[in-house]
Amino acid sequence: MSIHINVIKDKILSENYFVLRNITYDLTQRDGQVVQHKREVYDRGNGATVLLYNSQKQSVVLVRQFRVATWVNGNADGMLIETCAGLLDDDEPEDCIRKEAIEETGYQVKNVRKVFQLYMSPGGVTEIVHFFIAEYDDSLRENEGGGVEDEAIDVLELPFSQALTMIRQGQICDGKTVILLQYLQNSGLMA
């Protein structure tokens, strides 16, 4: 499919924490018709996430923390159960998840495996998330985790079967977490 894009306007609306742009462009479709679109695009940078799993214990490590956007959109207490994650900033994706794992969960992960990278909300957010899995055991625990600075993160070690049940019950409703738990379920790494 071949399309042509001609940018008419690219205006920054906010640079408060991330960058919000208003973009107007002409899109020439396959049939030659030109359609003008006006969109807002949120650039928050790219990120990475890792699911820590233990095949012997049949367990996973997740975190629970307050997420204001979920609270605004009806999550009564704003708390969300999710995989360890963070923005890349200037780090490589694997370096990012290693740093986030120790900060958020207290585990120093060793053997990590990248499974894919995905656009999570391509209709309006530029972010690409790099997805990893890593096996953990108790010997890799260096601290209690909980995040840094203004983060208040609870570390949850759960039976893998319970995490899958929590998806079905709506207790785990974070996209990246559901994707990684289902990936692990289908991978053959957990019995």
mmCIF file with all atom_site columns, C-alpha atoms in Angstrom:
data_model
loop_
_atom_site.group_PDB
_atom_site.id
_atom_site.type_symbol
_atom_site.label_atom_id
_atom_site.label_alt_id
_atom_site.label_comp_id
_atom_site.label_asym_id
_atom_site.label_entity_id
_atom_site.label_seq_id
_atom_site.pdbx_PDB_ins_code
_atom_site.Cartn_x
_atom_site.Cartn_y
_atom_site.Cartn_z
_atom_site.occupancy
_atom_site.B_iso_or_equiv
_atom_site.pdbx_formal_charge
_atom_site.auth_seq_id
_atom_site.auth_comp_id
_atom_site.auth_asym_id
_atom_site.auth_atom_id
_atom_site.pdbx_PDB_model_num
ATOM 1   C CA . MET A 1 1   ? 0.000   0.000   0.000  1.00 0.00 ? 1   MET A CA 1
ATOM 2   C CA . SER A 1 2   ? 1.445   3.341   -1.023 1.00 0.00 ? 2   SER A CA 1
ATOM 3   C CA . ILE A 1 3   ? 0.263   6.552   0.560  1.00 0.00 ? 3   ILE A CA 1
ATOM 4   C CA . HIS A 1 4   ? 1.587   10.088  0.559  1.00 0.00 ? 4   HIS A CA 1
ATOM 5   C CA . ILE A 1 5   ? 1.535   12.460  3.538  1.00 0.00 ? 5   ILE A CA 1
ATOM 6   C CA . ASN A 1 6   ? 1.867   16.231  3.280  1.00 0.00 ? 6   ASN A CA 1
ATOM 7   C CA . VAL A 1 7   ? 2.162   17.991  6.670  1.00 0.00 ? 7   VAL A CA 1
ATOM 8   C CA . ILE A 1 8   ? 0.211   21.253  6.754  1.00 0.00 ? 8   ILE A CA 1
ATOM 9   C CA . LYS A 1 9   ? 0.749   22.162  10.410 1.00 0.00 ? 9   LYS A CA 1
ATOM 10  C CA . ASP A 1 10  ? 2.763   20.668  13.288 1.00 0.00 ? 10  ASP A CA 1
ATOM 11  C CA . LYS A 1 11  ? 2.172   22.755  16.412 1.00 0.00 ? 11  LYS A CA 1
ATOM 12  C CA . ILE A 1 12  ? 3.387   21.952  19.918 1.00 0.00 ? 12  ILE A CA 1
ATOM 13  C CA . LEU A 1 13  ? 0.488   22.347  22.350 1.00 0.00 ? 13  LEU A CA 1
ATOM 14  C CA . SER A 1 14  ? 2.331   21.351  25.515 1.00 0.00 ? 14  SER A CA 1
ATOM 15  C CA . GLU A 1 15  ? 5.804   20.411  26.686 1.00 0.00 ? 15  GLU A CA 1
ATOM 16  C CA . ASN A 1 16  ? 4.786   20.218  30.335 1.00 0.00 ? 16  ASN A CA 1
ATOM 17  C CA . TYR A 1 17  ? 5.976   16.667  31.048 1.00 0.00 ? 17  TYR A CA 1
ATOM 18  C CA . PHE A 1 18  ? 5.927   15.075  27.601 1.00 0.00 ? 18  PHE A CA 1
ATOM 19  C CA . VAL A 1 19  ? 5.173   16.615  24.194 1.00 0.00 ? 19  VAL A CA 1
ATOM 20  C CA . LEU A 1 20  ? 1.624   17.051  22.888 1.00 0.00 ? 20  LEU A CA 1
ATOM 21  C CA . ARG A 1 21  ? 1.398   18.096  19.241 1.00 0.00 ? 21  ARG A CA 1
ATOM 22  C CA . ASN A 1 22  ? -1.464  19.168  16.999 1.00 0.00 ? 22  ASN A CA 1
ATOM 23  C CA . ILE A 1 23  ? -0.763  17.923  13.474 1.00 0.00 ? 23  ILE A CA 1
ATOM 24  C CA . THR A 1 24  ? -2.759  18.723  10.346 1.00 0.00 ? 24  THR A CA 1
ATOM 25  C CA . TYR A 1 25  ? -1.856  16.756  7.238  1.00 0.00 ? 25  TYR A CA 1
ATOM 26  C CA . ASP A 1 26  ? -3.158  15.768  3.847  1.00 0.00 ? 26  ASP A CA 1
ATOM 27  C CA . LEU A 1 27  ? -3.216  12.032  3.265  1.00 0.00 ? 27  LEU A CA 1
ATOM 28  C CA . THR A 1 28  ? -3.277  10.875  -0.339 1.00 0.00 ? 28  THR A CA 1
ATOM 29  C CA . GLN A 1 29  ? -4.949  7.487   -0.366 1.00 0.00 ? 29  GLN A CA 1
ATOM 30  C CA . ARG A 1 30  ? -4.390  4.585   -2.776 1.00 0.00 ? 30  ARG A CA 1
ATOM 31  C CA . ASP A 1 31  ? -7.165  5.758   -5.075 1.00 0.00 ? 31  ASP A CA 1
ATOM 32  C CA . GLY A 1 32  ? -5.612  9.240   -5.315 1.00 0.00 ? 32  GLY A CA 1
ATOM 33  C CA . GLN A 1 33  ? -8.184  10.917  -3.081 1.00 0.00 ? 33  GLN A CA 1
ATOM 34  C CA . VAL A 1 34  ? -6.724  13.483  -0.674 1.00 0.00 ? 34  VAL A CA 1
ATOM 35  C CA . VAL A 1 35  ? -8.179  13.597  2.821  1.00 0.00 ? 35  VAL A CA 1
ATOM 36  C CA . GLN A 1 36  ? -7.176  16.178  5.431  1.00 0.00 ? 36  GLN A CA 1
ATOM 37  C CA . HIS A 1 37  ? -6.752  14.950  8.999  1.00 0.00 ? 37  HIS A CA 1
ATOM 38  C CA . LYS A 1 38  ? -6.284  16.934  12.207 1.00 0.00 ? 38  LYS A CA 1
ATOM 39  C CA . ARG A 1 39  ? -4.866  14.897  15.070 1.00 0.00 ? 39  ARG A CA 1
ATOM 40  C CA . GLU A 1 40  ? -3.274  15.360  18.445 1.00 0.00 ? 40  GLU A CA 1
ATOM 41  C CA . VAL A 1 41  ? -0.237  13.172  19.024 1.00 0.00 ? 41  VAL A CA 1
ATOM 42  C CA . TYR A 1 42  ? 1.281   12.539  22.432 1.00 0.00 ? 42  TYR A CA 1
ATOM 43  C CA . ASP A 1 43  ? 5.032   11.838  22.468 1.00 0.00 ? 43  ASP A CA 1
ATOM 44  C CA . ARG A 1 44  ? 6.027   10.390  25.805 1.00 0.00 ? 44  ARG A CA 1
ATOM 45  C CA . GLY A 1 45  ? 9.123   8.540   24.604 1.00 0.00 ? 45  GLY A CA 1
ATOM 46  C CA . ASN A 1 46  ? 9.605   4.803   24.229 1.00 0.00 ? 46  ASN A CA 1
ATOM 47  C CA . GLY A 1 47  ? 9.528   2.299   27.054 1.00 0.00 ? 47  GLY A CA 1
ATOM 48  C CA . ALA A 1 48  ? 10.344  -1.232  28.111 1.00 0.00 ? 48  ALA A CA 1
ATOM 49  C CA . THR A 1 49  ? 8.673   -3.804  30.321 1.00 0.00 ? 49  THR A CA 1
ATOM 50  C CA . VAL A 1 50  ? 9.729   -7.133  31.822 1.00 0.00 ? 50  VAL A CA 1
ATOM 51  C CA . LEU A 1 51  ? 7.813   -10.046 33.287 1.00 0.00 ? 51  LEU A CA 1
ATOM 52  C CA . LEU A 1 52  ? 9.771   -11.837 36.000 1.00 0.00 ? 52  LEU A CA 1
ATOM 53  C CA . TYR A 1 53  ? 8.874   -15.525 36.250 1.00 0.00 ? 53  TYR A CA 1
ATOM 54  C CA . ASN A 1 54  ? 10.060  -18.540 38.205 1.00 0.00 ? 54  ASN A CA 1
ATOM 55  C CA . SER A 1 55  ? 9.383   -21.840 36.442 1.00 0.00 ? 55  SER A CA 1
ATOM 56  C CA . GLN A 1 56  ? 10.243  -23.968 39.524 1.00 0.00 ? 56  GLN A CA 1
ATOM 57  C CA . LYS A 1 57  ? 7.919   -22.067 41.860 1.00 0.00 ? 57  LYS A CA 1
ATOM 58  C CA . GLN A 1 58  ? 5.379   -21.447 39.042 1.00 0.00 ? 58  GLN A CA 1
ATOM 59  C CA . SER A 1 59  ? 5.242   -17.801 40.091 1.00 0.00 ? 59  SER A CA 1
ATOM 60  C CA . VAL A 1 60  ? 5.566   -14.309 38.671 1.00 0.00 ? 60  VAL A CA 1
ATOM 61  C CA . VAL A 1 61  ? 6.553   -10.958 40.148 1.00 0.00 ? 61  VAL A CA 1
ATOM 62  C CA . LEU A 1 62  ? 4.293   -8.002  39.411 1.00 0.00 ? 62  LEU A CA 1
ATOM 63  C CA . VAL A 1 63  ? 3.984   -4.542  40.920 1.00 0.00 ? 63  VAL A CA 1
ATOM 64  C CA . ARG A 1 64  ? 1.026   -2.462  42.074 1.00 0.00 ? 64  ARG A CA 1
ATOM 65  C CA . GLN A 1 65  ? 1.087   1.311   41.932 1.00 0.00 ? 65  GLN A CA 1
ATOM 66  C CA . PHE A 1 66  ? -1.134  4.359   41.521 1.00 0.00 ? 66  PHE A CA 1
ATOM 67  C CA . ARG A 1 67  ? -1.765  5.396   37.899 1.00 0.00 ? 67  ARG A CA 1
ATOM 68  C CA . VAL A 1 68  ? -3.582  8.724   37.662 1.00 0.00 ? 68  VAL A CA 1
ATOM 69  C CA . ALA A 1 69  ? -4.848  8.155   34.094 1.00 0.00 ? 69  ALA A CA 1
ATOM 70  C CA . THR A 1 70  ? -6.696  5.019   35.211 1.00 0.00 ? 70  THR A CA 1
ATOM 71  C CA . TRP A 1 71  ? -8.202  6.902   38.138 1.00 0.00 ? 71  TRP A CA 1
ATOM 72  C CA . VAL A 1 72  ? -9.433  9.652   35.796 1.00 0.00 ? 72  VAL A CA 1
ATOM 73  C CA . ASN A 1 73  ? -10.997 6.941   33.615 1.00 0.00 ? 73  ASN A CA 1
ATOM 74  C CA . GLY A 1 74  ? -12.975 5.186   36.349 1.00 0.00 ? 74  GLY A CA 1
ATOM 75  C CA . ASN A 1 75  ? -10.482 3.034   38.293 1.00 0.00 ? 75  ASN A CA 1
ATOM 76  C CA . ALA A 1 76  ? -11.827 3.898   41.750 1.00 0.00 ? 76  ALA A CA 1
ATOM 77  C CA . ASP A 1 77  ? -8.541  3.826   43.683 1.00 0.00 ? 77  ASP A CA 1
ATOM 78  C CA . GLY A 1 78  ? -6.207  4.332   40.716 1.00 0.00 ? 78  GLY A CA 1
ATOM 79  C CA . MET A 1 79  ? -4.121  1.295   41.688 1.00 0.00 ? 79  MET A CA 1
ATOM 80  C CA . LEU A 1 80  ? -2.969  -0.922  38.826 1.00 0.00 ? 80  LEU A CA 1
ATOM 81  C CA . ILE A 1 81  ? -1.243  -4.312  38.876 1.00 0.00 ? 81  ILE A CA 1
ATOM 82  C CA . GLU A 1 82  ? 1.375   -4.487  36.155 1.00 0.00 ? 82  GLU A CA 1
ATOM 83  C CA . THR A 1 83  ? 4.723   -5.747  34.977 1.00 0.00 ? 83  THR A CA 1
ATOM 84  C CA . CYS A 1 84  ? 7.805   -3.787  35.908 1.00 0.00 ? 84  CYS A CA 1
ATOM 85  C CA . ALA A 1 85  ? 8.324   -1.029  33.297 1.00 0.00 ? 85  ALA A CA 1
ATOM 86  C CA . GLY A 1 86  ? 9.840   2.334   32.568 1.00 0.00 ? 86  GLY A CA 1
ATOM 87  C CA . LEU A 1 87  ? 10.697  4.899   29.951 1.00 0.00 ? 87  LEU A CA 1
ATOM 88  C CA . LEU A 1 88  ? 13.946  4.373   28.079 1.00 0.00 ? 88  LEU A CA 1
ATOM 89  C CA . ASP A 1 89  ? 15.158  7.939   28.470 1.00 0.00 ? 89  ASP A CA 1
ATOM 90  C CA . ASP A 1 90  ? 18.690  7.546   27.044 1.00 0.00 ? 90  ASP A CA 1
ATOM 91  C CA . ASP A 1 91  ? 19.037  3.845   27.903 1.00 0.00 ? 91  ASP A CA 1
ATOM 92  C CA . GLU A 1 92  ? 18.896  0.832   25.612 1.00 0.00 ? 92  GLU A CA 1
ATOM 93  C CA . PRO A 1 93  ? 15.719  -1.225  26.233 1.00 0.00 ? 93  PRO A CA 1
ATOM 94  C CA . GLU A 1 94  ? 17.522  -4.080  28.011 1.00 0.00 ? 94  GLU A CA 1
ATOM 95  C CA . ASP A 1 95  ? 19.462  -1.665  30.236 1.00 0.00 ? 95  ASP A CA 1
ATOM 96  C CA . CYS A 1 96  ? 16.180  0.066   31.079 1.00 0.00 ? 96  CYS A CA 1
ATOM 97  C CA . ILE A 1 97  ? 14.417  -3.074  32.259 1.00 0.00 ? 97  ILE A CA 1
ATOM 98  C CA . ARG A 1 98  ? 17.407  -4.204  34.289 1.00 0.00 ? 98  ARG A CA 1
ATOM 99  C CA . LYS A 1 99  ? 17.414  -0.842  36.083 1.00 0.00 ? 99  LYS A CA 1
ATOM 100 C CA . GLU A 1 100 ? 13.636  -0.806  36.533 1.00 0.00 ? 100 GLU A CA 1
ATOM 101 C CA . ALA A 1 101 ? 13.583  -4.395  37.838 1.00 0.00 ? 101 ALA A CA 1
ATOM 102 C CA . ILE A 1 102 ? 16.027  -3.621  40.652 1.00 0.00 ? 102 ILE A CA 1
ATOM 103 C CA . GLU A 1 103 ? 14.308  -0.314  41.521 1.00 0.00 ? 103 GLU A CA 1
ATOM 104 C CA . GLU A 1 104 ? 10.731  -1.592  41.423 1.00 0.00 ? 104 GLU A CA 1
ATOM 105 C CA . THR A 1 105 ? 11.003  -5.244  42.488 1.00 0.00 ? 105 THR A CA 1
ATOM 106 C CA . GLY A 1 106 ? 14.396  -5.546  44.161 1.00 0.00 ? 106 GLY A CA 1
ATOM 107 C CA . TYR A 1 107 ? 15.466  -8.353  41.788 1.00 0.00 ? 107 TYR A CA 1
ATOM 108 C CA . GLN A 1 108 ? 18.721  -8.130  39.842 1.00 0.00 ? 108 GLN A CA 1
ATOM 109 C CA . VAL A 1 109 ? 17.707  -9.918  36.650 1.00 0.00 ? 109 VAL A CA 1
ATOM 110 C CA . LYS A 1 110 ? 20.383  -11.808 34.757 1.00 0.00 ? 110 LYS A CA 1
ATOM 111 C CA . ASN A 1 111 ? 19.148  -13.713 31.701 1.00 0.00 ? 111 ASN A CA 1
ATOM 112 C CA . VAL A 1 112 ? 16.612  -11.549 29.926 1.00 0.00 ? 112 VAL A CA 1
ATOM 113 C CA . ARG A 1 113 ? 14.965  -12.305 26.614 1.00 0.00 ? 113 ARG A CA 1
ATOM 114 C CA . LYS A 1 114 ? 13.322  -9.761  24.339 1.00 0.00 ? 114 LYS A CA 1
ATOM 115 C CA . VAL A 1 115 ? 10.133  -11.192 22.930 1.00 0.00 ? 115 VAL A CA 1
ATOM 116 C CA . PHE A 1 116 ? 8.845   -8.305  20.782 1.00 0.00 ? 116 PHE A CA 1
ATOM 117 C CA . GLN A 1 117 ? 8.183   -4.577  20.575 1.00 0.00 ? 117 GLN A CA 1
ATOM 118 C CA . LEU A 1 118 ? 4.738   -3.072  20.077 1.00 0.00 ? 118 LEU A CA 1
ATOM 119 C CA . TYR A 1 119 ? 2.947   0.218   19.560 1.00 0.00 ? 119 TYR A CA 1
ATOM 120 C CA . MET A 1 120 ? 0.453   0.214   22.431 1.00 0.00 ? 120 MET A CA 1
ATOM 121 C CA . SER A 1 121 ? -1.884  3.044   21.425 1.00 0.00 ? 121 SER A CA 1
ATOM 122 C CA . PRO A 1 122 ? -0.976  4.042   17.848 1.00 0.00 ? 122 PRO A CA 1
ATOM 123 C CA . GLY A 1 123 ? -4.032  6.213   17.301 1.00 0.00 ? 123 GLY A CA 1
ATOM 124 C CA . GLY A 1 124 ? -2.564  9.038   19.349 1.00 0.00 ? 124 GLY A CA 1
ATOM 125 C CA . VAL A 1 125 ? 0.590   7.997   21.236 1.00 0.00 ? 125 VAL A CA 1
ATOM 126 C CA . THR A 1 126 ? 4.027   7.587   19.619 1.00 0.00 ? 126 THR A CA 1
ATOM 127 C CA . GLU A 1 127 ? 5.408   5.174   22.226 1.00 0.00 ? 127 GLU A CA 1
ATOM 128 C CA . ILE A 1 128 ? 6.944   1.827   21.300 1.00 0.00 ? 128 ILE A CA 1
ATOM 129 C CA . VAL A 1 129 ? 7.183   -0.613  24.220 1.00 0.00 ? 129 VAL A CA 1
ATOM 130 C CA . HIS A 1 130 ? 9.930   -3.268  24.210 1.00 0.00 ? 130 HIS A CA 1
ATOM 131 C CA . PHE A 1 131 ? 8.729   -6.489  25.904 1.00 0.00 ? 131 PHE A CA 1
ATOM 132 C CA . PHE A 1 132 ? 11.052  -8.804  27.853 1.00 0.00 ? 132 PHE A CA 1
ATOM 133 C CA . ILE A 1 133 ? 10.813  -11.860 30.074 1.00 0.00 ? 133 ILE A CA 1
ATOM 134 C CA . ALA A 1 134 ? 13.387  -12.886 32.677 1.00 0.00 ? 134 ALA A CA 1
ATOM 135 C CA . GLU A 1 135 ? 13.569  -15.792 35.086 1.00 0.00 ? 135 GLU A CA 1
ATOM 136 C CA . TYR A 1 136 ? 14.150  -14.887 38.731 1.00 0.00 ? 136 TYR A CA 1
ATOM 137 C CA . ASP A 1 137 ? 14.860  -16.755 41.933 1.00 0.00 ? 137 ASP A CA 1
ATOM 138 C CA . ASP A 1 138 ? 15.259  -15.737 45.557 1.00 0.00 ? 138 ASP A CA 1
ATOM 139 C CA . SER A 1 139 ? 19.063  -15.492 45.245 1.00 0.00 ? 139 SER A CA 1
ATOM 140 C CA . LEU A 1 140 ? 18.630  -12.544 42.846 1.00 0.00 ? 140 LEU A CA 1
ATOM 141 C CA . ARG A 1 141 ? 16.747  -10.429 45.405 1.00 0.00 ? 141 ARG A CA 1
ATOM 142 C CA . GLU A 1 142 ? 19.001  -7.508  46.358 1.00 0.00 ? 142 GLU A CA 1
ATOM 143 C CA . ASN A 1 143 ? 16.500  -5.238  48.113 1.00 0.00 ? 143 ASN A CA 1
ATOM 144 C CA . GLU A 1 144 ? 12.806  -4.815  48.884 1.00 0.00 ? 144 GLU A CA 1
ATOM 145 C CA . GLY A 1 145 ? 12.052  -2.841  45.706 1.00 0.00 ? 145 GLY A CA 1
ATOM 146 C CA . GLY A 1 146 ? 9.249   -0.316  45.902 1.00 0.00 ? 146 GLY A CA 1
ATOM 147 C CA . GLY A 1 147 ? 10.551  2.241   43.420 1.00 0.00 ? 147 GLY A CA 1
ATOM 148 C CA . VAL A 1 148 ? 12.547  5.418   43.809 1.00 0.00 ? 148 VAL A CA 1
ATOM 149 C CA . GLU A 1 149 ? 11.861  9.027   44.804 1.00 0.00 ? 149 GLU A CA 1
ATOM 150 C CA . ASP A 1 150 ? 8.104   9.666   44.584 1.00 0.00 ? 150 ASP A CA 1
ATOM 151 C CA . GLU A 1 151 ? 7.078   6.109   43.627 1.00 0.00 ? 151 GLU A CA 1
ATOM 152 C CA . ALA A 1 152 ? 5.113   3.989   46.079 1.00 0.00 ? 152 ALA A CA 1
ATOM 153 C CA . ILE A 1 153 ? 5.213   0.513   44.537 1.00 0.00 ? 153 ILE A CA 1
ATOM 154 C CA . ASP A 1 154 ? 4.002   -2.730  46.112 1.00 0.00 ? 154 ASP A CA 1
ATOM 155 C CA . VAL A 1 155 ? 5.865   -5.864  44.981 1.00 0.00 ? 155 VAL A CA 1
ATOM 156 C CA . LEU A 1 156 ? 3.613   -8.870  44.385 1.00 0.00 ? 156 LEU A CA 1
ATOM 157 C CA . GLU A 1 157 ? 4.898   -12.422 44.010 1.00 0.00 ? 157 GLU A CA 1
ATOM 158 C CA . LEU A 1 158 ? 1.948   -14.450 42.762 1.00 0.00 ? 158 LEU A CA 1
ATOM 159 C CA . PRO A 1 159 ? 1.335   -18.006 41.635 1.00 0.00 ? 159 PRO A CA 1
ATOM 160 C CA . PHE A 1 160 ? 1.220   -17.914 37.833 1.00 0.00 ? 160 PHE A CA 1
ATOM 161 C CA . SER A 1 161 ? -2.215  -19.560 37.828 1.00 0.00 ? 161 SER A CA 1
ATOM 162 C CA . GLN A 1 162 ? -3.527  -16.843 40.148 1.00 0.00 ? 162 GLN A CA 1
ATOM 163 C CA . ALA A 1 163 ? -2.225  -14.094 37.836 1.00 0.00 ? 163 ALA A CA 1
ATOM 164 C CA . LEU A 1 164 ? -4.084  -15.695 34.912 1.00 0.00 ? 164 LEU A CA 1
ATOM 165 C CA . THR A 1 165 ? -7.255  -15.906 37.024 1.00 0.00 ? 165 THR A CA 1
ATOM 166 C CA . MET A 1 166 ? -6.846  -12.235 37.959 1.00 0.00 ? 166 MET A CA 1
ATOM 167 C CA . ILE A 1 167 ? -6.922  -11.341 34.245 1.00 0.00 ? 167 ILE A CA 1
ATOM 168 C CA . ARG A 1 168 ? -10.227 -13.189 33.820 1.00 0.00 ? 168 ARG A CA 1
ATOM 169 C CA . GLN A 1 169 ? -11.637 -11.509 36.933 1.00 0.00 ? 169 GLN A CA 1
ATOM 170 C CA . GLY A 1 170 ? -10.583 -8.031  35.778 1.00 0.00 ? 170 GLY A CA 1
ATOM 171 C CA . GLN A 1 171 ? -8.086  -7.516  38.602 1.00 0.00 ? 171 GLN A CA 1
ATOM 172 C CA . ILE A 1 172 ? -5.198  -7.342  36.123 1.00 0.00 ? 172 ILE A CA 1
ATOM 173 C CA . CYS A 1 173 ? -6.238  -5.027  33.309 1.00 0.00 ? 173 CYS A CA 1
ATOM 174 C CA . ASP A 1 174 ? -2.985  -3.429  32.173 1.00 0.00 ? 174 ASP A CA 1
ATOM 175 C CA . GLY A 1 175 ? -2.363  -4.189  28.494 1.00 0.00 ? 175 GLY A CA 1
ATOM 176 C CA . LYS A 1 176 ? 1.366   -4.869  28.646 1.00 0.00 ? 176 LYS A CA 1
ATOM 177 C CA . THR A 1 177 ? 0.895   -7.159  31.637 1.00 0.00 ? 177 THR A CA 1
ATOM 178 C CA . VAL A 1 178 ? -1.894  -9.174  30.043 1.00 0.00 ? 178 VAL A CA 1
ATOM 179 C CA . ILE A 1 179 ? 0.168   -9.540  26.864 1.00 0.00 ? 179 ILE A CA 1
ATOM 180 C CA . LEU A 1 180 ? 3.251   -10.798 28.730 1.00 0.00 ? 180 LEU A CA 1
ATOM 181 C CA . LEU A 1 181 ? 1.289   -13.166 30.985 1.00 0.00 ? 181 LEU A CA 1
ATOM 182 C CA . GLN A 1 182 ? -0.455  -14.657 27.948 1.00 0.00 ? 182 GLN A CA 1
ATOM 183 C CA . TYR A 1 183 ? 2.874   -14.870 26.126 1.00 0.00 ? 183 TYR A CA 1
ATOM 184 C CA . LEU A 1 184 ? 4.335   -16.783 29.077 1.00 0.00 ? 184 LEU A CA 1
ATOM 185 C CA . GLN A 1 185 ? 1.287   -19.067 29.178 1.00 0.00 ? 185 GLN A CA 1
ATOM 186 C CA . ASN A 1 186 ? 1.740   -19.922 25.480 1.00 0.00 ? 186 ASN A CA 1
ATOM 187 C CA . SER A 1 187 ? 5.559   -20.142 25.574 1.00 0.00 ? 187 SER A CA 1
ATOM 188 C CA . GLY A 1 188 ? 5.879   -23.541 27.211 1.00 0.00 ? 188 GLY A CA 1
ATOM 189 C CA . LEU A 1 189 ? 8.193   -22.044 29.870 1.00 0.00 ? 189 LEU A CA 1
ATOM 190 C CA . MET A 1 190 ? 5.638   -22.623 32.609 1.00 0.00 ? 190 MET A CA 1
ATOM 191 C CA . ALA A 1 191 ? 4.086   -26.088 33.119 1.00 0.00 ? 191 ALA A CA 1
#
